[in-house]
Amino acid sequence: MQPRTIGWLILLVQPWLLTAFAHKIVHVSVNTTKRLGALTAINRFFGCDEPNFAYYPDGHALLSELGSLGPAQTYFRTHNLLTTGNGSTVGVPALKWGSTNAYTEDADGNPVYNWTIVDRIFDSYLSASVKPYEKWEELVYQWTKHSVEKYGQAEVESWYWEVWNWNGTRAEFLALHDHAIAGVRRALPTARVGGCEVAGGAAEGYLAAFLDHSLRGQNHATGAAGTPLDFVSFHAKGAPLWINTTGTDGYVQMNLSTQLRQIDDAFGVVAGYPELREIPIIMGEFDPDGCAACQTPQYGYRNGLLYPSYTVATFVRALDLADRRGVNLQGG
């Protein structure tokens, strides 16, 4: 049945192409006898900067749509889940930002944990079938413990736990990461933990330094060698340009190679560790650009067919690159 399905697709599409783009006829050949193996469902990871829209009507509707994609489990990665807000802005959606007030302190500097908004966010995720230093470690521990109590051990074991990419120093991030993972594992020893969500693929040695630390470095929280690592994650971004030369209408040039180069560089780093050849890799941020809130002309691709076309093209090539490097790509 597969060859017949492909044939009908070509027959249905070609007349429209001939009408709309008569000067650009594209011939597509499909070898349906060549088998490459099972297709990994990497198109099941989504995310956003702003967490609070999850419990607003439009946000919940979008989550429900994502959760119904199937057949593989859909995951959702969100920033600012433990961000403390400011006055009337607590829990109010904002462009690229949000807050939950999960952590505040009383007048004596003692922690005050409040999971009300975090619970609303995760209730929205799960109802839509999508997954989501000492004081810091204790905060993460308390949240993990609360999650297990509220949603059950089996559910929380299916989540991916990591620290959002950090804009401070590398040493600061490793300490932040180690204490976070220690907090998670103290509450749930079987939790799935990893990282490091570094921006830019290999990021000029950052990813390798993180892997070295995870495998053999001194853990900042426990003092032992290494930090638990169940998956590796990183960001890969494209770099679209607005081309507007004299006498032309202008157009967007997507520069797919920029993103693919970052992906291949990261795969190459992971492949350099024989003990990590089978570790799942998640491209936690996988975007045609690195400026989610920008609205200049080169980002107009989001409003048409160029966006999904680009995404398909990069997914296919990312799978090819993973196969060439011999690594285990699981999502993007």
Short mmCIF file of C-alpha atoms in Angstrom, two decimals:
data_model
loop_
_atom_site.label_atom_id
_atom_site.label_comp_id
_atom_site.label_asym_id
_atom_site.label_seq_id
_atom_site.Cartn_x
_atom_site.Cartn_y
_atom_site.Cartn_z
CA MET A 1 0.00 0.00 0.00
CA GLN A 2 2.87 2.42 0.64
CA PRO A 3 3.90 2.88 -3.04
CA ARG A 4 0.27 3.55 -3.99
CA THR A 5 -0.05 6.18 -1.26
CA ILE A 6 3.07 7.97 -2.46
CA GLY A 7 1.83 7.84 -6.04
CA TRP A 8 -1.46 9.48 -5.13
CA LEU A 9 0.35 12.23 -3.27
CA ILE A 10 2.40 13.05 -6.34
CA LEU A 11 -0.65 13.01 -8.59
CA LEU A 12 -2.58 15.33 -6.29
CA VAL A 13 0.22 17.80 -5.76
CA GLN A 14 1.60 18.15 -9.25
CA PRO A 15 -1.43 19.93 -10.88
CA TRP A 16 -1.33 22.60 -8.17
CA LEU A 17 2.39 23.05 -8.67
CA LEU A 18 1.93 23.40 -12.40
CA THR A 19 -0.73 26.06 -11.88
CA ALA A 20 0.97 28.13 -9.20
CA PHE A 21 4.61 27.68 -10.15
CA ALA A 22 4.65 26.74 -13.81
CA HIS A 23 8.24 27.91 -14.20
CA LYS A 24 9.48 25.59 -11.40
CA ILE A 25 8.58 21.97 -12.09
CA VAL A 26 10.12 19.56 -9.59
CA HIS A 27 10.43 15.83 -10.31
CA VAL A 28 10.44 13.56 -7.25
CA SER A 29 11.62 9.94 -7.40
CA VAL A 30 10.89 7.61 -4.49
CA ASN A 31 12.61 4.23 -4.18
CA THR A 32 10.04 2.29 -2.16
CA THR A 33 12.11 -0.91 -2.26
CA LYS A 34 14.99 0.50 -0.19
CA ARG A 35 14.58 0.03 3.55
CA LEU A 36 16.51 2.21 6.02
CA GLY A 37 15.00 0.75 9.21
CA ALA A 38 12.48 1.99 11.74
CA LEU A 39 11.78 5.74 11.71
CA THR A 40 12.43 7.30 15.11
CA ALA A 41 9.60 9.64 16.11
CA ILE A 42 11.73 12.67 16.95
CA ASN A 43 8.92 15.15 16.23
CA ARG A 44 7.30 14.80 19.67
CA PHE A 45 9.12 17.40 21.77
CA PHE A 46 7.73 20.93 22.10
CA GLY A 47 8.28 23.82 24.48
CA CYS A 48 8.08 27.53 25.26
CA ASP A 49 9.56 30.25 27.45
CA GLU A 50 6.29 31.28 29.08
CA PRO A 51 4.71 28.70 31.45
CA ASN A 52 1.51 30.45 32.54
CA PHE A 53 -0.39 30.26 29.26
CA ALA A 54 -0.81 26.52 29.96
CA TYR A 55 -3.87 27.13 32.14
CA TYR A 56 -5.42 29.82 29.90
CA PRO A 57 -8.07 28.65 27.37
CA ASP A 58 -5.96 29.14 24.23
CA GLY A 59 -2.90 27.62 25.87
CA HIS A 60 -4.79 24.57 27.06
CA ALA A 61 -6.34 24.15 23.60
CA LEU A 62 -2.88 24.13 22.02
CA LEU A 63 -1.58 21.63 24.58
CA SER A 64 -4.55 19.36 23.88
CA GLU A 65 -3.80 19.50 20.17
CA LEU A 66 -0.14 18.60 20.76
CA GLY A 67 -1.07 15.82 23.17
CA SER A 68 -3.35 14.21 20.60
CA LEU A 69 -0.69 13.97 17.89
CA GLY A 70 0.41 10.42 18.77
CA PRO A 71 1.19 7.64 18.46
CA ALA A 72 4.37 8.31 20.48
CA GLN A 73 4.27 10.25 23.76
CA THR A 74 4.44 14.04 23.37
CA TYR A 75 6.74 15.99 25.71
CA PHE A 76 6.69 19.69 26.59
CA ARG A 77 9.68 21.64 27.92
CA THR A 78 9.03 24.96 29.67
CA HIS A 79 11.22 27.72 31.09
CA ASN A 80 10.55 29.73 34.27
CA LEU A 81 8.79 26.96 36.21
CA LEU A 82 10.58 27.99 39.42
CA THR A 83 10.84 31.73 38.69
CA THR A 84 9.74 34.08 41.47
CA GLY A 85 7.42 36.84 40.24
CA ASN A 86 7.04 40.47 41.20
CA GLY A 87 3.83 41.73 42.78
CA SER A 88 0.87 41.77 40.41
CA THR A 89 2.84 40.01 37.65
CA VAL A 90 2.95 36.66 39.49
CA GLY A 91 1.42 33.98 37.30
CA VAL A 92 0.60 36.47 34.52
CA PRO A 93 1.78 35.49 31.00
CA ALA A 94 4.44 37.72 29.44
CA LEU A 95 6.45 37.62 26.22
CA LYS A 96 9.26 35.07 26.84
CA TRP A 97 8.79 35.22 30.62
CA GLY A 98 6.51 33.92 33.34
CA SER A 99 6.51 33.13 37.05
CA THR A 100 5.10 30.71 39.60
CA ASN A 101 6.28 31.93 43.03
CA ALA A 102 7.14 28.34 43.86
CA TYR A 103 9.91 29.79 46.02
CA THR A 104 9.86 32.86 48.24
CA GLU A 105 11.37 33.61 51.65
CA ASP A 106 9.86 34.88 54.86
CA ALA A 107 11.22 37.85 56.84
CA ASP A 108 13.86 35.62 58.43
CA GLY A 109 15.12 34.25 55.10
CA ASN A 110 13.47 30.84 55.47
CA PRO A 111 12.10 29.14 52.33
CA VAL A 112 8.38 29.29 51.63
CA TYR A 113 7.24 26.77 49.01
CA ASN A 114 3.98 27.35 47.15
CA TRP A 115 3.04 24.87 44.41
CA THR A 116 -0.34 26.39 43.50
CA ILE A 117 0.67 27.84 40.12
CA VAL A 118 3.09 25.01 39.28
CA ASP A 119 0.25 22.54 39.93
CA ARG A 120 -2.07 24.46 37.59
CA ILE A 121 0.58 24.28 34.86
CA PHE A 122 1.24 20.56 35.26
CA ASP A 123 -2.45 19.74 35.65
CA SER A 124 -2.92 21.37 32.24
CA TYR A 125 -0.01 19.39 30.76
CA LEU A 126 -1.20 16.02 32.03
CA SER A 127 -4.86 16.60 31.20
CA ALA A 128 -3.72 17.25 27.62
CA SER A 129 -1.47 14.13 27.58
CA VAL A 130 1.84 16.03 27.38
CA LYS A 131 4.84 15.49 29.82
CA PRO A 132 6.48 17.92 31.24
CA TYR A 133 23.35 25.26 46.23
CA GLU A 134 21.70 24.05 49.36
CA LYS A 135 18.57 26.20 49.14
CA TRP A 136 18.39 25.49 45.41
CA GLU A 137 18.86 21.75 45.91
CA GLU A 138 16.22 21.73 48.62
CA LEU A 139 13.80 23.61 46.35
CA VAL A 140 14.27 21.04 43.58
CA TYR A 141 13.94 18.20 46.11
CA GLN A 142 10.71 19.64 47.50
CA TRP A 143 9.25 20.10 44.01
CA THR A 144 10.17 16.57 42.93
CA LYS A 145 8.79 15.14 46.17
CA HIS A 146 5.58 17.13 45.71
CA SER A 147 5.27 15.92 42.10
CA VAL A 148 5.59 12.27 43.15
CA GLU A 149 2.98 12.75 45.87
CA LYS A 150 0.58 14.50 43.48
CA TYR A 151 1.04 12.56 40.23
CA GLY A 152 2.53 9.23 41.37
CA GLN A 153 5.96 7.65 41.03
CA ALA A 154 5.31 5.96 37.67
CA GLU A 155 4.20 9.21 36.06
CA VAL A 156 7.12 11.28 37.35
CA GLU A 157 9.59 8.56 36.35
CA SER A 158 8.53 9.17 32.74
CA TRP A 159 9.57 12.85 32.85
CA TYR A 160 12.91 14.30 31.73
CA TRP A 161 14.54 16.37 34.52
CA GLU A 162 17.20 18.96 33.66
CA VAL A 163 18.36 22.50 34.40
CA TRP A 164 17.50 25.24 31.90
CA ASN A 165 20.58 26.53 30.07
CA TRP A 166 22.43 29.01 32.27
CA ASN A 167 23.96 32.33 31.19
CA GLY A 168 26.52 32.49 34.00
CA THR A 169 29.91 30.80 34.09
CA ARG A 170 30.51 27.15 33.27
CA ALA A 171 31.57 26.44 36.86
CA GLU A 172 28.36 28.03 38.16
CA PHE A 173 26.24 25.93 35.83
CA LEU A 174 27.94 22.66 36.81
CA ALA A 175 27.35 23.42 40.49
CA LEU A 176 23.73 24.40 39.78
CA HIS A 177 23.24 21.22 37.74
CA ASP A 178 24.83 18.88 40.30
CA HIS A 179 22.73 20.21 43.16
CA ALA A 180 19.55 20.08 41.07
CA ILE A 181 20.15 16.47 40.06
CA ALA A 182 20.99 15.59 43.67
CA GLY A 183 17.68 17.12 44.76
CA VAL A 184 15.71 15.23 42.12
CA ARG A 185 17.37 11.89 42.87
CA ARG A 186 17.00 12.37 46.64
CA ALA A 187 13.24 12.61 46.17
CA LEU A 188 13.05 9.99 43.41
CA PRO A 189 16.16 7.79 42.95
CA THR A 190 14.75 6.39 39.68
CA ALA A 191 14.13 9.80 38.06
CA ARG A 192 15.41 10.33 34.51
CA VAL A 193 17.99 13.15 34.63
CA GLY A 194 20.36 14.76 32.15
CA GLY A 195 21.39 17.93 30.31
CA CYS A 196 22.90 20.30 29.62
CA GLU A 197 20.70 22.16 27.07
CA VAL A 198 23.70 24.16 25.92
CA ALA A 199 23.01 26.60 23.09
CA GLY A 200 24.84 26.18 19.80
CA GLY A 201 25.34 22.42 19.56
CA ALA A 202 28.87 21.62 20.75
CA ALA A 203 29.20 25.26 21.91
CA GLU A 204 32.98 25.52 21.59
CA GLY A 205 33.78 22.81 24.10
CA TYR A 206 30.94 23.44 26.56
CA LEU A 207 29.12 20.20 25.76
CA ALA A 208 32.32 18.16 26.00
CA ALA A 209 33.19 19.79 29.33
CA PHE A 210 29.73 18.92 30.65
CA LEU A 211 30.06 15.30 29.54
CA ASP A 212 33.54 15.03 31.06
CA HIS A 213 32.20 16.40 34.33
CA SER A 214 29.17 14.08 34.28
CA LEU A 215 31.30 11.01 33.66
CA ARG A 216 34.42 11.69 35.70
CA GLY A 217 34.35 15.10 37.42
CA GLN A 218 33.89 15.79 41.10
CA ASN A 219 30.21 16.24 41.90
CA HIS A 220 29.61 19.63 43.56
CA ALA A 221 26.75 18.26 45.66
CA THR A 222 28.02 14.85 46.75
CA GLY A 223 31.79 15.07 46.37
CA ALA A 224 31.75 11.76 44.51
CA ALA A 225 32.99 11.17 40.97
CA GLY A 226 30.47 11.94 38.24
CA THR A 227 26.84 13.05 38.02
CA PRO A 228 23.96 10.80 36.88
CA LEU A 229 23.31 11.16 33.15
CA ASP A 230 20.37 9.40 31.49
CA PHE A 231 20.13 11.62 28.40
CA VAL A 232 22.05 14.38 26.62
CA SER A 233 20.32 17.57 25.47
CA PHE A 234 21.38 20.65 23.51
CA HIS A 235 20.00 23.50 21.39
CA ALA A 236 20.36 23.86 17.63
CA LYS A 237 19.23 27.04 15.87
CA GLY A 238 19.14 28.30 12.31
CA ALA A 239 19.91 31.83 11.12
CA PRO A 240 17.41 33.22 8.58
CA LEU A 241 18.31 36.34 6.60
CA TRP A 242 16.17 38.93 4.84
CA ILE A 243 17.52 39.38 1.31
CA ASN A 244 16.38 42.67 -0.20
CA THR A 245 18.61 43.82 -3.04
CA THR A 246 17.87 46.83 -5.22
CA GLY A 247 15.02 46.22 -7.64
CA THR A 248 13.67 43.08 -5.92
CA ASP A 249 10.78 42.45 -3.55
CA GLY A 250 12.96 40.71 -0.99
CA TYR A 251 12.73 37.22 0.42
CA VAL A 252 13.80 35.10 3.40
CA GLN A 253 16.90 32.93 3.09
CA MET A 254 16.65 30.20 5.76
CA ASN A 255 20.28 29.00 5.98
CA LEU A 256 19.45 25.44 6.95
CA SER A 257 23.15 24.56 7.03
CA THR A 258 23.70 26.70 10.15
CA GLN A 259 21.40 24.53 12.24
CA LEU A 260 22.59 21.25 10.73
CA ARG A 261 26.21 22.14 11.43
CA GLN A 262 25.38 22.69 15.11
CA ILE A 263 23.55 19.36 15.23
CA ASP A 264 26.40 17.48 13.60
CA ASP A 265 28.97 19.11 15.87
CA ALA A 266 27.02 18.02 18.96
CA PHE A 267 26.54 14.50 17.61
CA GLY A 268 30.28 14.34 16.97
CA VAL A 269 31.03 15.25 20.58
CA VAL A 270 28.70 12.57 21.96
CA ALA A 271 30.08 10.00 19.51
CA GLY A 272 33.54 10.65 20.95
CA TYR A 273 32.52 8.93 24.19
CA PRO A 274 32.13 5.16 23.58
CA GLU A 275 30.13 4.79 26.81
CA LEU A 276 27.55 7.29 25.51
CA ARG A 277 26.91 5.76 22.08
CA GLU A 278 23.46 4.52 23.12
CA ILE A 279 22.45 7.39 25.39
CA PRO A 280 19.24 9.15 24.21
CA ILE A 281 19.83 12.59 22.67
CA ILE A 282 17.15 15.29 22.89
CA MET A 283 17.45 18.52 20.92
CA GLY A 284 15.62 20.53 23.57
CA GLU A 285 15.39 23.67 21.44
CA PHE A 286 15.19 23.01 17.71
CA ASP A 287 14.31 26.19 15.82
CA PRO A 288 14.91 27.86 12.46
CA ASP A 289 16.11 30.93 14.41
CA GLY A 290 17.32 31.92 17.85
CA CYS A 291 15.06 34.90 18.51
CA ALA A 292 11.61 33.74 19.56
CA ALA A 293 10.30 37.24 20.32
CA CYS A 294 11.73 39.02 17.25
CA GLN A 295 9.39 40.39 14.58
CA THR A 296 11.71 41.78 11.89
CA PRO A 297 11.26 40.67 8.23
CA GLN A 298 13.52 37.58 8.33
CA TYR A 299 11.17 36.03 10.89
CA GLY A 300 8.14 36.32 8.62
CA TYR A 301 8.73 32.71 7.55
CA ARG A 302 6.68 31.69 10.61
CA ASN A 303 3.48 32.82 8.93
CA GLY A 304 3.51 30.49 5.95
CA LEU A 305 4.50 27.14 4.50
CA LEU A 306 8.22 27.90 4.74
CA TYR A 307 8.24 27.04 8.46
CA PRO A 308 6.85 23.47 8.22
CA SER A 309 8.84 22.81 5.06
CA TYR A 310 12.06 23.83 6.79
CA THR A 311 11.21 21.69 9.83
CA VAL A 312 10.66 18.58 7.72
CA ALA A 313 13.91 19.17 5.84
CA THR A 314 15.94 19.54 9.05
CA PHE A 315 14.30 16.55 10.78
CA VAL A 316 15.16 14.25 7.88
CA ARG A 317 18.76 15.45 7.76
CA ALA A 318 19.14 15.31 11.55
CA LEU A 319 18.17 11.64 11.43
CA ASP A 320 20.72 11.08 8.65
CA LEU A 321 23.44 12.81 10.67
CA ALA A 322 22.62 10.72 13.75
CA ASP A 323 22.89 7.57 11.67
CA ARG A 324 26.26 8.64 10.23
CA ARG A 325 27.63 9.47 13.68
CA GLY A 326 26.18 6.33 15.25
CA VAL A 327 24.31 8.15 18.02
CA ASN A 328 20.81 7.72 19.45
CA LEU A 329 18.65 10.72 18.50
CA GLN A 330 15.28 10.49 20.26
CA GLY A 331 13.70 13.91 19.90
CA GLY A 332 13.85 17.46 18.69
#
